[in-house]
Amino acid sequence: MAALSITVTNGEEEITLDADWTDDAPETRAALAEALPVAGEAARWGDELYVSVPVATAAENARTVVDVGTVAYWSAGEKLCLFWGPTPASEGDEPRAAAPVNVVARVDDVSALVAVEGGARVRVERA
């Protein structure tokens, strides 16, 4: 069973994704777990959604290039990011953040996110 449930509401459509924690940024992961559930209106930047979260942690094993399905925390902006493809900063098909992010979780199947637009609502909670 997945550790997290991520719900993306895009107009009338509701997409539910299962995610599992990673060990890449344990302090960030713990801070986010403490803050759950979190929800808000998301912005879209290429094939990335990001939403404000009430978490304040420093960069921890931060990187800009991530895998498809990565859930990461951007410490400079206090945002949770979900990547499913290239962004305006990408070189080729890689997902690339605008600035280094702390990887906290992974979603196996992000194919349903292709049609999501900015302004979608995102909710992250324990599964």
CSV table of C-alpha atoms in Angstrom, one decimal:
chain,number,residue,atom,x,y,z
A,1,MET,CA,0.0,0.0,0.0
A,2,ALA,CA,1.2,3.5,-0.8
A,3,ALA,CA,2.2,5.9,1.9
A,4,LEU,CA,0.7,9.0,0.3
A,5,SER,CA,-2.4,9.8,-1.6
A,6,ILE,CA,-2.2,12.8,-4.0
A,7,THR,CA,-5.5,14.1,-5.3
A,8,VAL,CA,-5.4,16.6,-8.3
A,9,THR,CA,-8.8,18.2,-9.0
A,10,ASN,CA,-8.8,19.7,-12.5
A,11,GLY,CA,-12.2,21.3,-13.2
A,12,GLU,CA,-14.7,18.4,-12.8
A,13,GLU,CA,-12.0,15.7,-13.1
A,14,GLU,CA,-10.3,14.2,-10.0
A,15,ILE,CA,-7.1,12.3,-10.4
A,16,THR,CA,-5.8,10.2,-7.5
A,17,LEU,CA,-2.1,9.2,-7.4
A,18,ASP,CA,-0.4,6.9,-5.0
A,19,ALA,CA,3.1,7.9,-3.8
A,20,ASP,CA,5.8,6.3,-1.7
A,21,TRP,CA,8.3,8.2,0.5
A,22,THR,CA,12.0,8.1,-0.6
A,23,ASP,CA,15.0,8.3,1.7
A,24,ASP,CA,16.7,11.2,-0.3
A,25,ALA,CA,15.8,14.0,2.1
A,26,PRO,CA,14.8,12.5,5.5
A,27,GLU,CA,14.5,15.8,7.4
A,28,THR,CA,12.3,17.3,4.7
A,29,ARG,CA,10.2,14.2,4.5
A,30,ALA,CA,9.7,14.3,8.3
A,31,ALA,CA,8.7,17.9,8.2
A,32,LEU,CA,6.2,17.3,5.4
A,33,ALA,CA,4.8,14.2,7.1
A,34,GLU,CA,4.2,16.4,10.2
A,35,ALA,CA,2.3,19.0,8.1
A,36,LEU,CA,0.0,16.5,6.3
A,37,PRO,CA,-2.6,16.9,5.0
A,38,VAL,CA,-1.7,19.8,2.8
A,39,ALA,CA,-3.8,21.3,0.0
A,40,GLY,CA,-4.0,24.3,-2.2
A,41,GLU,CA,-4.3,25.8,-5.7
A,42,ALA,CA,-1.4,24.7,-7.9
A,43,ALA,CA,0.5,26.5,-10.6
A,44,ARG,CA,1.8,24.7,-13.6
A,45,TRP,CA,5.2,25.2,-15.1
A,46,GLY,CA,5.7,22.9,-18.0
A,47,ASP,CA,5.0,19.4,-16.8
A,48,GLU,CA,5.3,20.3,-13.2
A,49,LEU,CA,2.6,21.3,-10.7
A,50,TYR,CA,3.7,23.2,-7.5
A,51,VAL,CA,1.7,24.2,-4.5
A,52,SER,CA,2.5,26.1,-1.3
A,53,VAL,CA,2.9,24.0,1.8
A,54,PRO,CA,3.3,25.1,5.5
A,55,VAL,CA,6.8,23.6,5.7
A,56,ALA,CA,10.1,25.5,6.1
A,57,THR,CA,13.3,23.4,5.7
A,58,ALA,CA,16.6,24.0,4.1
A,59,ALA,CA,18.0,22.4,1.0
A,60,GLU,CA,18.8,18.7,1.7
A,61,ASN,CA,20.5,16.6,-1.0
A,62,ALA,CA,18.9,19.1,-3.4
A,63,ARG,CA,19.1,18.7,-7.1
A,64,THR,CA,17.6,20.3,-10.2
A,65,VAL,CA,17.3,17.2,-12.5
A,66,VAL,CA,14.7,14.7,-11.2
A,67,ASP,CA,13.0,11.6,-12.5
A,68,VAL,CA,9.4,11.5,-13.9
A,69,GLY,CA,7.1,11.0,-11.0
A,70,THR,CA,9.2,12.8,-8.5
A,71,VAL,CA,7.5,14.7,-5.6
A,72,ALA,CA,9.9,17.3,-4.2
A,73,TYR,CA,10.1,20.2,-1.9
A,74,TRP,CA,11.5,23.6,-3.1
A,75,SER,CA,12.9,25.1,0.1
A,76,ALA,CA,13.4,28.7,-1.3
A,77,GLY,CA,9.7,29.0,-2.2
A,78,GLU,CA,8.2,26.6,0.4
A,79,LYS,CA,6.4,24.7,-2.4
A,80,LEU,CA,5.7,21.0,-3.0
A,81,CYS,CA,6.4,20.1,-6.6
A,82,LEU,CA,5.1,17.1,-8.7
A,83,PHE,CA,7.1,16.4,-11.9
A,84,TRP,CA,5.8,14.3,-14.9
A,85,GLY,CA,7.9,15.6,-17.8
A,86,PRO,CA,10.0,18.5,-19.1
A,87,THR,CA,9.7,22.0,-17.8
A,88,PRO,CA,10.9,25.3,-19.5
A,89,ALA,CA,14.3,24.7,-17.8
A,90,SER,CA,14.7,21.1,-19.2
A,91,GLU,CA,17.3,20.0,-21.6
A,92,GLY,CA,15.5,17.4,-23.7
A,93,ASP,CA,12.8,15.2,-22.0
A,94,GLU,CA,14.2,15.3,-18.4
A,95,PRO,CA,12.2,16.9,-15.7
A,96,ARG,CA,14.2,19.9,-14.4
A,97,ALA,CA,13.3,22.2,-11.5
A,98,ALA,CA,13.9,25.9,-11.8
A,99,ALA,CA,16.1,25.6,-8.6
A,100,PRO,CA,17.3,22.7,-6.5
A,101,VAL,CA,14.6,20.7,-4.8
A,102,ASN,CA,14.6,18.1,-2.0
A,103,VAL,CA,13.2,14.8,-3.3
A,104,VAL,CA,10.7,13.3,-0.8
A,105,ALA,CA,8.4,10.8,-2.7
A,106,ARG,CA,7.8,9.1,-6.0
A,107,VAL,CA,4.6,8.4,-8.0
A,108,ASP,CA,4.8,5.4,-10.3
A,109,ASP,CA,2.2,6.3,-12.8
A,110,VAL,CA,1.8,10.0,-13.7
A,111,SER,CA,0.2,9.6,-17.1
A,112,ALA,CA,-3.1,11.0,-16.0
A,113,LEU,CA,-1.5,14.4,-15.3
A,114,VAL,CA,-0.9,15.2,-19.0
A,115,ALA,CA,-4.2,17.1,-19.3
A,116,VAL,CA,-3.9,19.0,-16.0
A,117,GLU,CA,-3.8,22.8,-16.2
A,118,GLY,CA,-2.6,25.4,-13.8
A,119,GLY,CA,-5.2,26.3,-11.2
A,120,ALA,CA,-5.9,22.7,-10.4
A,121,ARG,CA,-6.3,21.9,-6.7
A,122,VAL,CA,-3.8,19.5,-5.1
A,123,ARG,CA,-4.2,17.7,-1.8
A,124,VAL,CA,-1.6,15.4,-0.3
A,125,GLU,CA,-2.4,13.2,2.6
A,126,ARG,CA,-1.5,9.9,4.2
A,127,ALA,CA,-2.9,6.9,2.3
